[in-house]
């Protein structure tokens, strides 16, 4: 059968350049990922994204890539879109302390965005292998929902070394408790009732700046030569600004890390051609401030990177977009973001894109 042709140069470029992958199984052989070694080069921070949280295929792919980067490329840190303060007990647990069952206690109040299985793998790996893989949280405590996880250890420390300062910390704790929640979606309405002001619609720049600085903080303090696998949403790892309907809405972590690290930062976006996504609808009465709706994805929009992968009939595969910047004049201008699209020059926003034919919402979150 003759190979399909396309009038779009980027689609033709994908057919020639994209690397097919064979499966999603995180426990199986990793040989099909070997081309990733050359794609990431010597980057010290490799960020692995997802167009939506709570997607089964993205969780499996990130676990596979974590294994590959640790076992074959010498990466020694897993950083996650998870609270900076809450990350330190998880690092201790991943290093072997406590029991396997303690993880459920640590994560009981956390948004379930796919951290459990990677942490269990890190703990098993550390039991048998040296050097150990460390864990690092990089996010504002409680995903932006509360200052309490950061204030509590400060209060405990001051009770020991400077009891006179404790009342000030307790006052800060009472204020923080008045708008604390399990995520930013819970805390934001309470913040809005406390303050009034102007800003970018849905602006997340302050949170992204915090996350970028957290990554750099860990790099500065860990052993020289440390290489970090960073798991976060595509909208956090991309290196171009976030805009909706022509309006700037955020300066992502990835943009700030690219400025600080240059080519030592590598952004790998994950997306899907078809299937379902987990749309997050704000609901102040829900435990984390939103409800999830299992939503069927519309066919890829023309001009999207997903449409190009679909036209190229590639299935599961990865493309190094840096070479496309000079090898083809035709570039996608949008990529999926949950059930919609974010307009951005995709080949500048991401250094590579990994696309799966379909995505499914994680089973235990569909309700």
Short mmCIF file of N, CA and C in Angstrom, two decimals, residues 62-204:
data_model
loop_
_atom_site.label_atom_id
_atom_site.label_comp_id
_atom_site.label_asym_id
_atom_site.label_seq_id
_atom_site.Cartn_x
_atom_site.Cartn_y
_atom_site.Cartn_z
N UNK A 62 4.96 8.28 31.89
CA UNK A 62 5.90 8.97 32.77
C UNK A 62 6.66 7.97 33.64
N UNK A 63 6.00 6.90 34.05
CA UNK A 63 6.70 5.87 34.82
C UNK A 63 7.76 5.17 33.97
N UNK A 64 7.43 4.89 32.71
CA UNK A 64 8.41 4.27 31.81
C UNK A 64 9.61 5.19 31.62
N UNK A 65 9.34 6.46 31.36
CA UNK A 65 10.44 7.40 31.09
C UNK A 65 11.27 7.62 32.34
N UNK A 66 10.62 7.67 33.51
CA UNK A 66 11.37 7.78 34.76
C UNK A 66 12.34 6.62 34.88
N UNK A 67 11.86 5.40 34.68
CA UNK A 67 12.73 4.22 34.75
C UNK A 67 13.90 4.34 33.79
N UNK A 68 13.61 4.74 32.55
CA UNK A 68 14.66 4.84 31.55
C UNK A 68 15.72 5.87 31.95
N UNK A 69 15.25 7.04 32.39
CA UNK A 69 16.20 8.10 32.72
C UNK A 69 17.03 7.76 33.95
N UNK A 70 16.45 7.03 34.88
CA UNK A 70 17.21 6.62 36.07
C UNK A 70 18.15 5.47 35.74
N UNK A 71 17.62 4.41 35.13
CA UNK A 71 18.40 3.19 34.93
C UNK A 71 19.45 3.32 33.83
N UNK A 72 19.18 4.13 32.81
CA UNK A 72 20.09 4.16 31.67
C UNK A 72 20.79 5.50 31.47
N UNK A 73 20.29 6.56 32.11
CA UNK A 73 20.88 7.89 31.88
C UNK A 73 21.42 8.54 33.15
N UNK A 74 21.29 7.87 34.29
CA UNK A 74 21.91 8.36 35.50
C UNK A 74 21.18 9.47 36.23
N UNK A 75 19.89 9.65 36.00
CA UNK A 75 19.13 10.66 36.74
C UNK A 75 18.92 10.17 38.17
N UNK A 76 18.97 11.10 39.13
CA UNK A 76 18.93 10.70 40.54
C UNK A 76 17.89 11.46 41.36
N UNK A 77 17.03 12.23 40.73
CA UNK A 77 15.98 12.96 41.46
C UNK A 77 14.68 12.88 40.67
N UNK A 78 13.60 12.56 41.39
CA UNK A 78 12.25 12.72 40.85
C UNK A 78 11.63 13.93 41.52
N UNK A 79 11.35 14.96 40.73
CA UNK A 79 10.65 16.16 41.23
C UNK A 79 9.24 16.13 40.68
N UNK A 80 8.29 16.58 41.51
CA UNK A 80 6.89 16.43 41.14
C UNK A 80 6.12 17.71 41.46
N UNK A 81 5.05 17.92 40.71
CA UNK A 81 4.11 19.01 40.99
C UNK A 81 3.37 18.67 42.29
N UNK A 82 4.11 18.83 43.37
CA UNK A 82 3.64 18.43 44.70
C UNK A 82 4.29 19.39 45.70
N UNK A 83 3.65 19.61 46.85
CA UNK A 83 4.09 20.63 47.78
C UNK A 83 5.55 20.51 48.19
N UNK A 84 6.26 21.63 48.15
CA UNK A 84 7.67 21.68 48.53
C UNK A 84 7.87 21.17 49.96
N UNK A 85 7.09 21.70 50.89
CA UNK A 85 7.25 21.32 52.30
C UNK A 85 6.87 19.86 52.52
N UNK A 86 5.78 19.42 51.87
CA UNK A 86 5.33 18.05 52.06
C UNK A 86 6.25 17.03 51.39
N UNK A 87 7.14 17.51 50.52
CA UNK A 87 8.02 16.59 49.80
C UNK A 87 9.11 15.98 50.65
N UNK A 88 9.54 16.65 51.71
CA UNK A 88 10.66 16.14 52.50
C UNK A 88 10.35 14.83 53.21
N UNK A 89 9.17 14.67 53.83
CA UNK A 89 8.86 13.34 54.40
C UNK A 89 8.78 12.25 53.34
N UNK A 90 8.33 12.59 52.13
CA UNK A 90 8.28 11.58 51.07
C UNK A 90 9.68 11.18 50.62
N UNK A 91 10.61 12.14 50.63
CA UNK A 91 12.00 11.81 50.29
C UNK A 91 12.57 10.82 51.29
N UNK A 92 12.27 11.03 52.57
CA UNK A 92 12.73 10.10 53.61
C UNK A 92 12.11 8.72 53.41
N UNK A 93 10.80 8.70 53.11
CA UNK A 93 10.12 7.42 52.88
C UNK A 93 10.70 6.71 51.67
N UNK A 94 10.92 7.45 50.58
CA UNK A 94 11.47 6.85 49.36
C UNK A 94 12.87 6.31 49.61
N UNK A 95 13.57 6.90 50.59
CA UNK A 95 14.90 6.42 50.93
C UNK A 95 14.90 5.15 51.74
N UNK A 96 13.73 4.68 52.18
CA UNK A 96 13.65 3.40 52.85
C UNK A 96 13.13 3.41 54.26
N UNK A 97 12.87 4.59 54.84
CA UNK A 97 12.39 4.63 56.21
C UNK A 97 10.90 4.33 56.29
N UNK A 98 10.47 3.81 57.45
CA UNK A 98 9.06 3.50 57.65
C UNK A 98 8.65 2.24 56.93
N UNK A 99 7.33 2.06 56.82
CA UNK A 99 6.78 0.87 56.16
C UNK A 99 6.18 1.26 54.82
N UNK A 100 5.94 0.27 53.99
CA UNK A 100 5.32 0.54 52.69
C UNK A 100 3.95 1.19 52.86
N UNK A 101 3.24 0.82 53.92
CA UNK A 101 1.89 1.34 54.14
C UNK A 101 1.89 2.81 54.54
N UNK A 102 3.03 3.35 54.99
CA UNK A 102 3.09 4.75 55.41
C UNK A 102 2.81 5.71 54.27
N UNK A 103 3.03 5.29 53.03
CA UNK A 103 2.83 6.20 51.91
C UNK A 103 1.39 6.67 51.84
N UNK A 104 0.44 5.78 52.08
CA UNK A 104 -0.96 6.17 52.03
C UNK A 104 -1.26 7.25 53.05
N UNK A 105 -0.60 7.21 54.21
CA UNK A 105 -0.80 8.24 55.23
C UNK A 105 -0.24 9.57 54.75
N UNK A 106 0.95 9.54 54.16
CA UNK A 106 1.58 10.77 53.66
C UNK A 106 0.72 11.44 52.59
N UNK A 107 0.08 10.64 51.74
CA UNK A 107 -0.65 11.18 50.58
C UNK A 107 -2.15 11.30 50.82
N UNK A 108 -2.59 11.07 52.04
CA UNK A 108 -4.03 11.02 52.31
C UNK A 108 -4.74 12.32 51.94
N UNK A 109 -4.09 13.47 52.12
CA UNK A 109 -4.72 14.75 51.85
C UNK A 109 -4.30 15.36 50.53
N UNK A 110 -3.54 14.63 49.71
CA UNK A 110 -3.01 15.18 48.47
C UNK A 110 -3.92 14.88 47.29
N UNK A 111 -3.96 15.79 46.34
CA UNK A 111 -4.68 15.54 45.10
C UNK A 111 -4.03 14.33 44.40
N UNK A 112 -4.79 13.31 44.02
CA UNK A 112 -4.19 12.09 43.44
C UNK A 112 -3.83 12.26 41.97
N UNK A 113 -2.66 12.85 41.73
CA UNK A 113 -2.25 13.14 40.35
C UNK A 113 -1.18 12.18 39.85
N UNK A 114 -1.16 10.95 40.38
CA UNK A 114 -0.29 9.93 39.83
C UNK A 114 1.06 9.81 40.49
N UNK A 115 1.17 10.20 41.75
CA UNK A 115 2.45 10.15 42.44
C UNK A 115 2.72 8.81 43.12
N UNK A 116 1.68 8.07 43.47
CA UNK A 116 1.85 6.88 44.29
C UNK A 116 2.76 5.84 43.64
N UNK A 117 2.49 5.45 42.41
CA UNK A 117 3.28 4.38 41.78
C UNK A 117 4.72 4.80 41.50
N UNK A 118 4.98 6.03 41.00
CA UNK A 118 6.39 6.42 40.87
C UNK A 118 7.15 6.38 42.18
N UNK A 119 6.51 6.80 43.27
CA UNK A 119 7.20 6.76 44.57
C UNK A 119 7.46 5.33 45.01
N UNK A 120 6.50 4.45 44.79
CA UNK A 120 6.73 3.05 45.16
C UNK A 120 7.87 2.46 44.35
N UNK A 121 7.96 2.82 43.07
CA UNK A 121 9.07 2.33 42.25
C UNK A 121 10.40 2.88 42.77
N UNK A 122 10.44 4.17 43.12
CA UNK A 122 11.68 4.76 43.64
C UNK A 122 12.11 4.04 44.91
N UNK A 123 11.18 3.75 45.81
CA UNK A 123 11.52 3.05 47.05
C UNK A 123 12.09 1.66 46.77
N UNK A 124 11.46 0.93 45.83
CA UNK A 124 11.99 -0.39 45.47
C UNK A 124 13.37 -0.27 44.85
N UNK A 125 13.52 0.69 43.96
CA UNK A 125 14.82 0.92 43.31
C UNK A 125 15.90 1.21 44.35
N UNK A 126 15.59 2.08 45.30
CA UNK A 126 16.58 2.47 46.30
C UNK A 126 16.95 1.32 47.23
N UNK A 127 16.05 0.36 47.38
CA UNK A 127 16.34 -0.79 48.24
C UNK A 127 17.45 -1.66 47.65
N UNK A 128 17.57 -1.65 46.31
CA UNK A 128 18.50 -2.55 45.65
C UNK A 128 19.65 -1.87 44.94
N UNK A 129 19.59 -0.54 44.80
CA UNK A 129 20.53 0.14 43.89
C UNK A 129 21.12 1.38 44.56
N UNK A 130 22.35 1.68 44.22
CA UNK A 130 23.02 2.90 44.67
C UNK A 130 23.62 3.58 43.44
N UNK A 131 23.62 4.93 43.38
CA UNK A 131 23.12 5.88 44.38
C UNK A 131 21.60 5.91 44.41
N UNK A 132 21.04 6.36 45.53
CA UNK A 132 19.58 6.39 45.63
C UNK A 132 18.98 7.51 44.79
N UNK A 133 17.71 7.33 44.45
CA UNK A 133 16.94 8.38 43.78
C UNK A 133 16.23 9.19 44.86
N UNK A 134 16.41 10.50 44.84
CA UNK A 134 15.78 11.38 45.80
C UNK A 134 14.41 11.83 45.28
N UNK A 135 13.56 12.31 46.19
CA UNK A 135 12.29 12.90 45.78
C UNK A 135 12.27 14.36 46.21
N UNK A 136 11.70 15.21 45.35
CA UNK A 136 11.61 16.64 45.64
C UNK A 136 10.23 17.17 45.26
N UNK A 137 9.54 17.78 46.21
CA UNK A 137 8.34 18.54 45.89
C UNK A 137 8.74 19.93 45.45
N UNK A 138 8.02 20.51 44.51
CA UNK A 138 8.41 21.84 44.00
C UNK A 138 7.29 22.85 44.07
N UNK A 139 6.09 22.42 44.46
CA UNK A 139 4.92 23.28 44.36
C UNK A 139 4.68 24.03 45.67
N UNK A 140 3.85 25.07 45.59
CA UNK A 140 3.34 25.71 46.79
C UNK A 140 2.61 24.66 47.61
N UNK A 141 2.70 24.71 48.95
CA UNK A 141 2.02 23.68 49.75
C UNK A 141 0.57 23.48 49.35
N UNK A 142 0.13 22.22 49.40
CA UNK A 142 -1.24 21.84 49.07
C UNK A 142 -1.65 22.35 47.69
N UNK A 143 -0.71 22.27 46.73
CA UNK A 143 -0.98 22.71 45.35
C UNK A 143 -1.52 24.13 45.31
N UNK A 144 -0.98 24.98 46.17
CA UNK A 144 -1.42 26.37 46.21
C UNK A 144 -2.58 26.61 47.14
N UNK A 145 -3.01 25.58 47.87
CA UNK A 145 -4.21 25.72 48.69
C UNK A 145 -3.99 26.14 50.11
N UNK A 146 -2.75 26.06 50.62
CA UNK A 146 -2.56 26.33 52.04
C UNK A 146 -1.10 26.64 52.34
N UNK A 147 -0.89 27.53 53.31
CA UNK A 147 0.45 27.79 53.82
C UNK A 147 0.76 26.95 55.06
N UNK A 148 -0.23 26.22 55.56
CA UNK A 148 -0.07 25.52 56.83
C UNK A 148 1.04 24.46 56.80
N UNK A 149 1.20 23.67 55.72
CA UNK A 149 2.29 22.69 55.74
C UNK A 149 3.67 23.32 55.86
N UNK A 150 3.82 24.56 55.40
CA UNK A 150 5.11 25.25 55.53
C UNK A 150 5.26 25.91 56.90
N UNK A 151 4.15 26.40 57.46
CA UNK A 151 4.22 27.08 58.74
C UNK A 151 4.39 26.12 59.92
N UNK A 152 3.82 24.93 59.82
CA UNK A 152 3.86 23.99 60.95
C UNK A 152 5.29 23.63 61.36
N UNK A 153 6.18 23.25 60.42
CA UNK A 153 7.55 22.94 60.87
C UNK A 153 8.30 24.16 61.39
N UNK A 154 7.99 25.36 60.87
CA UNK A 154 8.61 26.57 61.39
C UNK A 154 8.20 26.79 62.85
N UNK A 155 6.91 26.60 63.13
CA UNK A 155 6.43 26.76 64.50
C UNK A 155 7.08 25.74 65.43
N UNK A 156 7.20 24.49 64.99
CA UNK A 156 7.84 23.47 65.82
C UNK A 156 9.29 23.82 66.12
N UNK A 157 9.99 24.33 65.11
CA UNK A 157 11.39 24.71 65.30
C UNK A 157 11.52 25.88 66.28
N UNK A 158 10.68 26.89 66.12
CA UNK A 158 10.79 28.06 66.99
C UNK A 158 10.40 27.74 68.43
N UNK A 159 9.52 26.80 68.63
CA UNK A 159 9.20 26.42 70.01
C UNK A 159 10.44 25.90 70.75
N UNK A 160 11.37 25.32 69.98
CA UNK A 160 12.58 24.79 70.59
C UNK A 160 13.66 25.84 70.77
N UNK A 161 13.80 26.74 69.78
CA UNK A 161 14.96 27.64 69.80
C UNK A 161 14.63 29.07 70.16
N UNK A 162 13.39 29.50 69.98
CA UNK A 162 13.03 30.90 70.25
C UNK A 162 11.56 30.99 70.64
N UNK A 163 11.22 30.55 71.84
CA UNK A 163 9.81 30.51 72.24
C UNK A 163 9.11 31.87 72.18
N UNK A 164 9.86 32.96 72.33
CA UNK A 164 9.22 34.27 72.32
C UNK A 164 8.63 34.62 70.96
N UNK A 165 9.13 34.00 69.90
CA UNK A 165 8.61 34.30 68.56
C UNK A 165 7.40 33.46 68.19
N UNK A 166 7.07 32.49 69.03
CA UNK A 166 5.98 31.57 68.70
C UNK A 166 4.64 32.30 68.50
N UNK A 167 4.27 33.29 69.35
CA UNK A 167 2.99 33.96 69.12
C UNK A 167 2.84 34.55 67.72
N UNK A 168 3.92 35.09 67.16
CA UNK A 168 3.84 35.65 65.81
C UNK A 168 3.54 34.56 64.79
N UNK A 169 4.18 33.40 64.94
CA UNK A 169 3.93 32.30 64.00
C UNK A 169 2.51 31.78 64.19
N UNK A 170 2.05 31.72 65.42
CA UNK A 170 0.68 31.25 65.66
C UNK A 170 -0.34 32.20 65.05
N UNK A 171 -0.05 33.50 65.09
CA UNK A 171 -0.95 34.46 64.43
C UNK A 171 -0.97 34.22 62.92
N UNK A 172 0.22 34.02 62.33
CA UNK A 172 0.27 33.73 60.90
C UNK A 172 -0.48 32.45 60.58
N UNK A 173 -0.38 31.47 61.45
CA UNK A 173 -1.07 30.19 61.23
C UNK A 173 -2.59 30.38 61.26
N UNK A 174 -3.08 31.18 62.20
CA UNK A 174 -4.53 31.43 62.25
C UNK A 174 -5.02 32.13 61.00
N UNK A 175 -4.24 33.10 60.50
CA UNK A 175 -4.62 33.80 59.28
C UNK A 175 -4.61 32.83 58.09
N UNK A 176 -3.55 32.02 58.01
CA UNK A 176 -3.46 31.06 56.90
C UNK A 176 -4.60 30.06 56.94
N UNK A 177 -5.02 29.67 58.13
CA UNK A 177 -6.10 28.69 58.24
C UNK A 177 -7.42 29.24 57.73
N UNK A 178 -7.57 30.57 57.70
CA UNK A 178 -8.83 31.16 57.27
C UNK A 178 -9.07 31.01 55.78
N UNK A 179 -8.03 30.74 55.00
CA UNK A 179 -8.23 30.53 53.56
C UNK A 179 -7.55 29.25 53.08
N UNK A 180 -7.27 28.33 54.00
CA UNK A 180 -6.59 27.10 53.62
C UNK A 180 -7.55 26.12 52.97
N UNK A 181 -7.04 25.34 52.04
CA UNK A 181 -7.82 24.30 51.38
C UNK A 181 -6.89 23.27 50.80
N UNK A 182 -7.47 22.24 50.21
CA UNK A 182 -6.68 21.15 49.65
C UNK A 182 -6.05 21.46 48.32
N UNK A 183 -6.38 22.60 47.72
CA UNK A 183 -5.77 23.00 46.45
C UNK A 183 -6.04 24.48 46.25
N UNK A 184 -5.41 25.05 45.22
CA UNK A 184 -5.65 26.45 44.90
C UNK A 184 -7.10 26.70 44.52
N UNK A 185 -7.75 25.69 43.94
CA UNK A 185 -9.15 25.85 43.55
C UNK A 185 -10.05 26.06 44.76
N UNK A 186 -9.66 25.47 45.91
CA UNK A 186 -10.42 25.68 47.14
C UNK A 186 -10.06 27.02 47.75
N UNK A 187 -8.77 27.34 47.78
CA UNK A 187 -8.31 28.53 48.48
C UNK A 187 -8.62 29.82 47.73
N UNK A 188 -8.66 29.79 46.40
CA UNK A 188 -8.81 31.01 45.63
C UNK A 188 -10.06 31.82 45.98
N UNK A 189 -11.25 31.20 46.11
CA UNK A 189 -12.41 32.00 46.48
C UNK A 189 -12.26 32.65 47.85
N UNK A 190 -11.61 31.94 48.80
CA UNK A 190 -11.40 32.54 50.12
C UNK A 190 -10.42 33.70 50.04
N UNK A 191 -9.38 33.55 49.23
CA UNK A 191 -8.46 34.67 49.00
C UNK A 191 -9.22 35.87 48.43
N UNK A 192 -10.08 35.59 47.45
CA UNK A 192 -10.82 36.68 46.80
C UNK A 192 -11.71 37.43 47.79
N UNK A 193 -12.20 36.72 48.80
CA UNK A 193 -13.04 37.40 49.80
C UNK A 193 -12.20 38.25 50.74
N UNK A 194 -10.89 37.95 50.83
CA UNK A 194 -10.02 38.73 51.70
C UNK A 194 -9.43 39.94 51.00
N UNK A 195 -9.17 39.81 49.72
CA UNK A 195 -8.46 40.86 48.99
C UNK A 195 -9.21 41.21 47.71
N UNK A 196 -8.94 42.40 47.22
CA UNK A 196 -9.47 42.82 45.92
C UNK A 196 -8.33 43.48 45.17
N UNK A 197 -8.27 43.27 43.85
CA UNK A 197 -7.19 43.85 43.08
C UNK A 197 -7.32 43.49 41.63
N UNK A 198 -6.34 43.92 40.84
CA UNK A 198 -6.35 43.67 39.41
C UNK A 198 -5.22 42.71 39.06
N UNK A 199 -5.41 41.94 38.02
CA UNK A 199 -4.38 41.01 37.58
C UNK A 199 -4.82 40.31 36.31
N UNK A 200 -3.96 39.46 35.81
CA UNK A 200 -4.28 38.70 34.63
C UNK A 200 -5.33 37.65 34.97
N UNK A 201 -6.28 37.44 34.06
CA UNK A 201 -7.31 36.43 34.29
C UNK A 201 -6.68 35.05 34.42
N UNK A 202 -7.02 34.36 35.51
CA UNK A 202 -6.52 33.00 35.76
C UNK A 202 -5.00 32.94 35.80
N UNK A 203 -4.37 34.04 36.22
CA UNK A 203 -2.91 34.10 36.22
C UNK A 203 -2.32 33.14 37.24
N UNK A 204 -1.39 32.29 36.79
CA UNK A 204 -0.70 31.36 37.68
C UNK A 204 0.78 31.67 37.78
#
